[in-house]
Amino acid sequence: MADGFDDEEMTPELRLQGARDWAESVQARFAERYSGLLARETNAAPLHIRDDHLRKMRDAVEGAGGEMMGEFDAMLTRPASAKVGEYDEPRTRELIQQIVDQVSETMALAALEPGGRKLLVSSVPSGLVNAFCCANTWDDEYHHVFVDSELFIFCASLAKIVATCFTRGVVKDGAIVFEDRRIVSNAKAPDIARRIEDMFAAMVFLGTVRASEPWIPEAGALTLYIPLNVAMERFVIAHELSHLMLGHLETASESVGVRDDAFGDTEATIFSHEAEFEADAAGAVLATETAVRLGYSNALTSVAPYIFLKGIEVVDACQSLHKRETGGIDSTHPSSKDRLHSIRAVMDRHMSRKDPDGNLPIVLQRIDQLFYWIRQQAVAGIVKRSAIGMTPREREDLRLFERDNPPSILGLRVDPGRIEAVGDEMSNRISR
């Protein structure tokens, strides 16, 4: 127990309340910084799980004869839990907890430990496509996973675009024909091009993907959109749980701090780049195997981690047009390009075991080709808006700074063999 509290004087209820109070203090710092940059909407639940939007989605899927109706019904009938703090978003927290439970069960079946402490999940108003895990500095009995609903909206928006491109005119007898070149050309269709421009321009110029226009995909895309969206969300949560499972909280360096001018310099746990690659590898296997266990796996959900990181790469490309470099040696995460290279190797090694039809190479090729054009459309939208005088919304990112010696935490000497070994170990244990 931190701050000199006597364990014997603390009931479980008081410890839990203290841990939640600590989490709210983290939320409050983010909210204070964020509120000066962007006013949040009154109804802050992610767009794709707001009841009215979800109900329309459910009706559209039912009309198309789609699956996963139980998933919709559970969301619609589940009562919203109460806020546990001023800055909490109950719907976001519920979704995080649901995915944590799913991934944790997959881990338990493989006798994998999630870190040894009690886990709490919280939404966080950071205004960024962001998630992180950390130890509770008030009570070491707890650790936390924080996720901004901005990240879930990003996953939903990206999944709609990808699902439409992979289904419009290219489904035969209920199956996607991955050899069909229309998958790529769909990204250049006027309506999809507009959605791509709107999504990434909202992130750059308005500071939030929430500002993009909500839309419901056509009926043929909905049954792919739903599992693909959830699969990307699972990867994000599985990545954070993997940090805990791999012991990264216990081995993280304290030789760097986090600089944020909005609330000054503060100490924080920052993982090495090597740890981030390891969490990607383990998280990708956990996420894909969870989808298999739940019966929601297909050729695209199995590579959802790769699709998610391709989307982040497009964000990076758009931000860099205004000299906002992301990733690299002074960032809290490796560059999206490096993460993509690493996760591609994991996909090749793990998913090839479960690809009797040999579709994986052509699926990955189509994803690469598709995202080339998604990137082209997104960048063109940024350039076009910049030309008429639009300027990016002010934005503050967490940056690293050195305390004493050059920090080893940046993991500049990443061992690819170690990353592959983590992925292989996860594959072997889960596949037993």
XYZ file of C-alpha atoms in Angstrom:
432
model
C 0.000 0.000 0.000
C 1.426 3.369 -0.989
C 1.494 6.575 1.090
C 1.899 4.779 4.401
C -1.564 3.267 4.657
C -1.881 0.289 6.965
C -3.239 -2.729 5.096
C -4.988 -3.958 8.238
C -7.038 -0.763 8.456
C -8.330 -1.019 4.900
C -11.374 -3.099 4.039
C -11.647 -4.518 0.492
C -14.366 -1.954 -0.218
C -12.128 0.946 0.855
C -9.212 -0.378 -1.178
C -11.402 -0.668 -4.244
C -12.763 2.835 -3.752
C -9.230 4.151 -3.299
C -8.106 2.469 -6.511
C -11.055 3.988 -8.366
C -10.315 7.416 -6.890
C -6.744 7.108 -8.122
C -8.002 6.185 -11.597
C -10.286 9.213 -11.588
C -7.340 11.449 -10.737
C -5.657 10.154 -13.895
C -8.848 10.797 -15.866
C -9.106 14.309 -14.406
C -5.598 15.240 -15.539
C -6.332 14.100 -19.060
C -9.699 15.864 -19.024
C -8.154 19.120 -17.853
C -5.648 19.032 -20.678
C -8.211 17.925 -23.228
C -10.957 20.379 -22.304
C -8.808 23.302 -23.359
C -8.337 21.795 -26.798
C -11.718 20.341 -27.641
C -15.202 20.396 -26.122
C -16.545 16.878 -25.747
C -20.039 15.980 -26.872
C -22.773 15.764 -24.244
C -23.471 12.161 -25.170
C -19.931 10.865 -25.130
C -20.597 7.166 -25.733
C -18.922 5.769 -28.866
C -21.069 6.365 -31.934
C -21.305 2.728 -32.882
C -22.786 1.690 -29.527
C -25.209 4.545 -28.924
C -28.591 2.932 -28.636
C -30.282 4.769 -31.508
C -27.423 4.161 -33.914
C -27.053 0.561 -32.793
C -30.761 -0.104 -33.210
C -30.602 1.066 -36.826
C -27.570 -1.138 -37.382
C -29.356 -4.110 -35.867
C -32.389 -3.620 -38.093
C -30.187 -3.377 -41.175
C -28.298 -6.575 -40.322
C -31.521 -8.427 -39.579
C -32.895 -7.293 -42.944
C -29.773 -8.615 -44.639
C -30.083 -11.977 -42.920
C -26.855 -11.408 -41.009
C -25.450 -13.226 -38.004
C -24.434 -11.994 -34.543
C -27.953 -10.873 -33.672
C -27.341 -12.033 -30.110
C -24.468 -9.562 -29.846
C -26.806 -6.734 -30.831
C -29.589 -7.831 -28.514
C -27.198 -8.080 -25.568
C -25.990 -4.523 -26.156
C -29.500 -3.156 -26.501
C -30.962 -4.886 -23.470
C -27.993 -4.541 -21.118
C -28.739 -1.650 -18.727
C -26.110 1.074 -18.655
C -24.157 0.905 -15.420
C -23.713 3.926 -13.220
C -20.771 6.274 -13.586
C -18.047 5.475 -11.055
C -16.542 8.936 -11.366
C -17.059 12.343 -12.883
C -15.036 11.578 -15.988
C -16.229 8.029 -16.553
C -18.033 6.877 -19.706
C -20.041 3.830 -18.578
C -20.696 2.473 -22.075
C -17.021 2.623 -22.930
C -16.058 1.002 -19.651
C -18.593 -1.782 -20.192
C -17.226 -2.497 -23.648
C -13.648 -2.592 -22.336
C -14.687 -4.964 -19.550
C -16.565 -7.233 -21.950
C -13.486 -7.588 -24.164
C -11.178 -8.017 -21.157
C -13.400 -10.902 -19.976
C -13.334 -12.526 -23.429
C -9.569 -12.318 -23.809
C -8.962 -13.324 -20.184
C -10.947 -16.524 -20.715
C -8.771 -17.366 -23.716
C -5.710 -16.774 -21.547
C -7.099 -18.918 -18.748
C -7.744 -21.834 -21.109
C -4.067 -21.671 -22.085
C -2.971 -21.334 -18.424
C -1.635 -17.830 -19.063
C -1.562 -15.437 -16.116
C -2.749 -11.837 -16.670
C -0.256 -10.229 -14.300
C -1.121 -11.252 -10.767
C -2.909 -8.097 -9.626
C -6.562 -7.123 -9.602
C -7.528 -5.416 -12.827
C -9.739 -2.342 -13.190
C -10.759 -0.828 -16.510
C -11.583 2.806 -17.134
C -12.405 5.147 -19.959
C -10.093 8.125 -20.281
C -10.813 11.514 -21.884
C -7.483 11.976 -23.652
C -8.836 13.031 -27.035
C -6.418 10.609 -28.679
C -6.695 7.204 -30.337
C -5.065 5.789 -27.257
C -4.990 2.987 -24.699
C -2.510 2.191 -21.960
C -2.043 0.031 -18.891
C -0.315 1.013 -15.690
C 0.153 0.090 -12.046
C -1.862 1.865 -9.363
C 0.591 4.008 -7.425
C -1.876 4.367 -4.536
C -2.441 0.647 -4.013
C -0.144 -1.945 -5.583
C -2.880 -4.575 -5.366
C -4.404 -3.115 -8.546
C -3.426 -2.431 -12.111
C -5.451 -0.546 -14.707
C -6.276 -0.527 -18.383
C -7.363 2.875 -19.670
C -8.971 3.254 -23.102
C -10.316 6.365 -24.781
C -13.588 5.786 -26.616
C -11.941 7.793 -29.401
C -10.058 4.587 -30.146
C -13.255 2.542 -30.420
C -14.805 5.090 -32.769
C -11.661 4.934 -34.887
C -11.968 1.124 -35.086
C -15.652 1.375 -36.025
C -15.039 3.990 -38.722
C -12.145 2.067 -40.233
C -14.060 -1.231 -40.132
C -16.961 0.299 -42.087
C -14.650 1.444 -44.879
C -12.728 -1.836 -45.080
C -15.874 -3.999 -44.891
C -17.520 -2.041 -47.709
C -14.462 -2.332 -49.944
C -14.177 -6.088 -49.357
C -17.850 -6.826 -50.021
C -19.225 -4.404 -52.604
C -19.659 -6.470 -55.748
C -17.072 -9.071 -54.728
C -19.119 -11.594 -52.715
C -20.048 -14.802 -54.517
C -22.170 -17.521 -52.910
C -21.754 -15.793 -49.552
C -17.948 -15.711 -49.699
C -15.498 -12.903 -50.470
C -13.546 -13.425 -53.684
C -10.188 -12.057 -52.574
C -8.776 -12.213 -56.099
C -11.357 -9.670 -57.292
C -9.655 -6.369 -58.131
C -12.832 -4.476 -57.312
C -11.801 -4.680 -53.640
C -9.165 -2.060 -54.371
C -11.172 -0.008 -56.846
C -14.009 0.286 -54.298
C -11.825 2.640 -52.262
C -11.916 5.067 -55.193
C -15.727 5.067 -55.479
C -16.999 8.629 -54.814
C -19.023 7.753 -51.703
C -16.243 5.739 -50.054
C -13.600 8.304 -51.032
C -15.723 10.938 -49.290
C -15.984 8.801 -46.150
C -12.210 8.283 -46.120
C -11.528 12.004 -46.527
C -14.084 12.902 -43.856
C -12.721 10.441 -41.296
C -9.073 11.442 -41.483
C -9.733 15.154 -42.026
C -11.852 15.173 -38.859
C -8.928 13.719 -36.935
C -6.433 16.282 -38.283
C -8.461 19.491 -38.528
C -11.125 18.993 -35.864
C -8.989 16.986 -33.465
C -11.341 14.021 -33.155
C -12.743 11.213 -35.255
C -16.016 11.895 -33.401
C -16.462 14.903 -35.677
C -16.752 12.716 -38.789
C -20.231 12.016 -40.087
C -21.890 8.843 -38.703
C -23.000 6.422 -41.393
C -24.356 2.910 -41.740
C -22.747 0.648 -44.368
C -24.842 -1.022 -47.028
C -26.469 -4.309 -46.072
C -23.872 -6.513 -47.755
C -21.049 -5.003 -45.702
C -22.683 -5.091 -42.295
C -22.102 -8.742 -41.507
C -18.372 -8.263 -42.119
C -18.192 -4.878 -40.411
C -19.441 -6.137 -37.052
C -16.894 -8.931 -36.406
C -14.057 -6.897 -37.979
C -14.778 -3.924 -35.725
C -14.854 -6.105 -32.614
C -11.704 -7.949 -33.732
C -9.731 -4.687 -33.908
C -11.028 -3.675 -30.484
C -9.978 -7.073 -29.115
C -6.467 -6.584 -30.438
C -6.135 -3.244 -28.650
C -7.265 -4.717 -25.322
C -5.242 -7.915 -25.820
C -2.165 -5.754 -26.456
C -2.616 -4.056 -23.068
C -3.295 -7.346 -21.260
C -0.151 -8.768 -22.867
C 1.934 -6.052 -21.199
C 0.640 -7.344 -17.882
C 0.999 -11.022 -18.778
C 4.591 -10.579 -20.033
C 5.614 -8.775 -16.866
C 6.386 -5.454 -18.537
C 5.075 -3.429 -15.584
C 7.665 -5.042 -13.346
C 10.575 -4.503 -15.749
C 9.750 -1.072 -17.201
C 12.544 1.465 -16.899
C 12.106 4.640 -14.873
C 14.879 6.537 -16.661
C 12.481 8.633 -18.709
C 9.528 10.838 -17.952
C 6.521 12.073 -19.844
C 6.440 15.675 -20.945
C 3.097 17.359 -21.380
C 3.040 21.142 -21.160
C -0.606 21.149 -20.084
C 0.141 19.675 -16.658
C 3.919 19.682 -16.486
C 6.390 16.839 -16.287
C 5.218 13.750 -14.490
C 6.703 10.359 -13.873
C 5.059 7.499 -15.695
C 5.669 3.928 -16.681
C 6.755 3.875 -20.312
C 7.432 0.557 -21.988
C 10.418 -0.039 -24.213
C 9.843 -0.322 -27.927
C 10.793 -3.967 -27.634
C 8.048 -4.440 -25.032
C 5.561 -2.798 -27.400
C 6.516 -5.204 -30.181
C 6.169 -8.140 -27.780
C 2.720 -6.945 -26.681
C 1.723 -6.612 -30.342
C 2.845 -10.183 -31.037
C 1.175 -11.741 -28.005
C -1.913 -9.533 -28.334
C -2.404 -10.445 -31.986
C -2.395 -14.167 -31.193
C -4.706 -13.703 -28.193
C -7.158 -11.590 -30.177
C -7.350 -13.917 -33.158
C -7.700 -17.010 -30.986
C -10.457 -15.341 -28.967
C -12.366 -14.730 -32.199
C -11.901 -18.400 -33.146
C -13.100 -19.560 -29.717
C -16.202 -17.367 -29.915
C -17.001 -18.506 -33.453
C -16.585 -15.075 -35.056
C -13.438 -15.748 -37.045
C -12.966 -15.196 -40.769
C -10.139 -14.365 -43.143
C -10.221 -10.662 -42.254
C -10.824 -10.858 -38.501
C -7.783 -13.136 -38.319
C -5.612 -10.285 -39.590
C -7.490 -7.479 -37.799
C -4.321 -6.422 -35.902
C -2.635 -5.768 -39.235
C -5.658 -3.814 -40.514
C -5.732 -1.707 -37.338
C -2.054 -0.791 -37.665
C -2.500 -0.009 -41.372
C -5.149 2.481 -40.279
C -2.758 4.016 -37.745
C -0.169 4.300 -40.521
C -2.635 6.403 -42.539
C -3.200 8.643 -39.506
C 0.569 9.096 -39.212
C 0.838 9.989 -42.895
C -1.903 12.605 -42.546
C -0.406 14.111 -39.403
C 3.059 14.277 -40.952
C 1.784 16.655 -43.653
C 1.682 19.256 -40.897
C 5.046 18.217 -39.458
C 3.512 16.109 -36.729
C 5.843 13.155 -36.761
C 4.682 10.155 -34.759
C 6.616 7.161 -33.503
C 10.394 7.071 -33.365
C 12.902 7.340 -30.556
C 11.126 10.098 -28.616
C 7.666 8.582 -28.745
C 5.840 6.299 -26.324
C 5.310 3.773 -29.161
C 7.391 2.616 -32.117
C 6.457 3.948 -35.533
C 3.473 2.349 -37.241
C 5.778 1.258 -40.070
C 7.975 -0.724 -37.674
C 4.976 -2.178 -35.860
C 3.455 -3.263 -39.174
C 6.650 -5.046 -40.196
C 6.716 -6.897 -36.871
C 3.015 -7.811 -36.809
C 3.196 -9.007 -40.427
C 5.767 -11.581 -39.363
C 3.465 -12.730 -36.547
C 0.546 -13.044 -38.980
C 2.669 -15.046 -41.399
C 3.885 -17.431 -38.698
C 0.746 -17.873 -36.586
C -2.111 -17.620 -39.073
C -0.416 -19.823 -41.671
C -1.073 -22.698 -39.239
C -4.812 -22.085 -39.587
C -4.984 -21.336 -43.304
C -5.648 -24.655 -45.050
C -6.925 -22.884 -48.177
C -3.793 -20.779 -48.523
C -5.726 -17.474 -48.571
C -3.439 -15.557 -46.195
C -0.955 -14.242 -48.805
C -3.653 -12.906 -51.131
C -5.635 -11.433 -48.185
C -2.582 -9.545 -46.945
C -1.767 -8.431 -50.483
C -5.276 -7.054 -50.958
C -5.072 -5.238 -47.604
C -1.794 -3.611 -48.629
C -3.224 -2.585 -52.000
C -6.430 -1.298 -50.440
C -4.640 0.809 -47.855
C -2.386 2.303 -50.498
C -5.495 3.901 -51.987
C -7.051 4.685 -48.610
C -3.880 6.570 -47.791
C -3.958 8.359 -51.147
C -7.562 9.454 -50.598
C -6.931 10.534 -47.002
C -3.821 12.548 -47.849
C -5.561 14.167 -50.821
C -8.333 15.290 -48.489
C -5.832 16.859 -46.090
C -4.003 18.645 -48.913
C -7.265 19.927 -50.395
C -8.456 21.356 -47.096
C -5.063 22.854 -46.315
C -5.122 24.628 -49.680
C -8.281 26.509 -48.742
C -6.838 27.647 -45.434
C -7.936 25.005 -42.952
C -5.438 24.504 -40.130
C -5.061 21.562 -37.745
C -6.714 21.624 -34.370
C -4.175 22.296 -31.639
C -2.966 19.022 -30.262
C -0.629 17.911 -27.529
C 1.038 14.537 -27.537
C 2.860 12.809 -24.723
C 6.585 12.953 -25.455
C 9.560 11.352 -23.751
C 12.536 13.176 -22.295
C 15.761 11.881 -20.792
C 16.422 12.220 -17.088
C 20.084 11.284 -16.800
C 21.772 8.933 -19.199
C 20.364 8.015 -22.631
C 17.414 5.823 -21.662
C 17.570 2.148 -22.460
C 13.784 2.163 -22.358
C 13.588 3.280 -25.957
C 14.713 -0.193 -26.998
C 16.775 0.922 -29.969
C 18.377 -2.510 -30.191
C 15.229 -4.559 -30.653
C 15.871 -8.260 -31.162
C 13.550 -9.564 -33.936
C 14.198 -13.111 -32.785
C 12.830 -12.294 -29.339
C 9.650 -10.851 -30.839
C 9.137 -13.942 -33.009
C 9.741 -16.149 -29.967
C 6.978 -14.402 -28.008
C 4.538 -14.910 -30.877
C 5.561 -18.543 -31.318
C 5.239 -19.267 -27.600
C 1.749 -17.792 -27.542
C 0.741 -19.782 -30.643
C 2.049 -23.023 -29.179
C 0.397 -22.590 -25.778
C -2.976 -21.550 -27.145
C -2.997 -24.238 -29.852
C -2.428 -27.133 -27.460
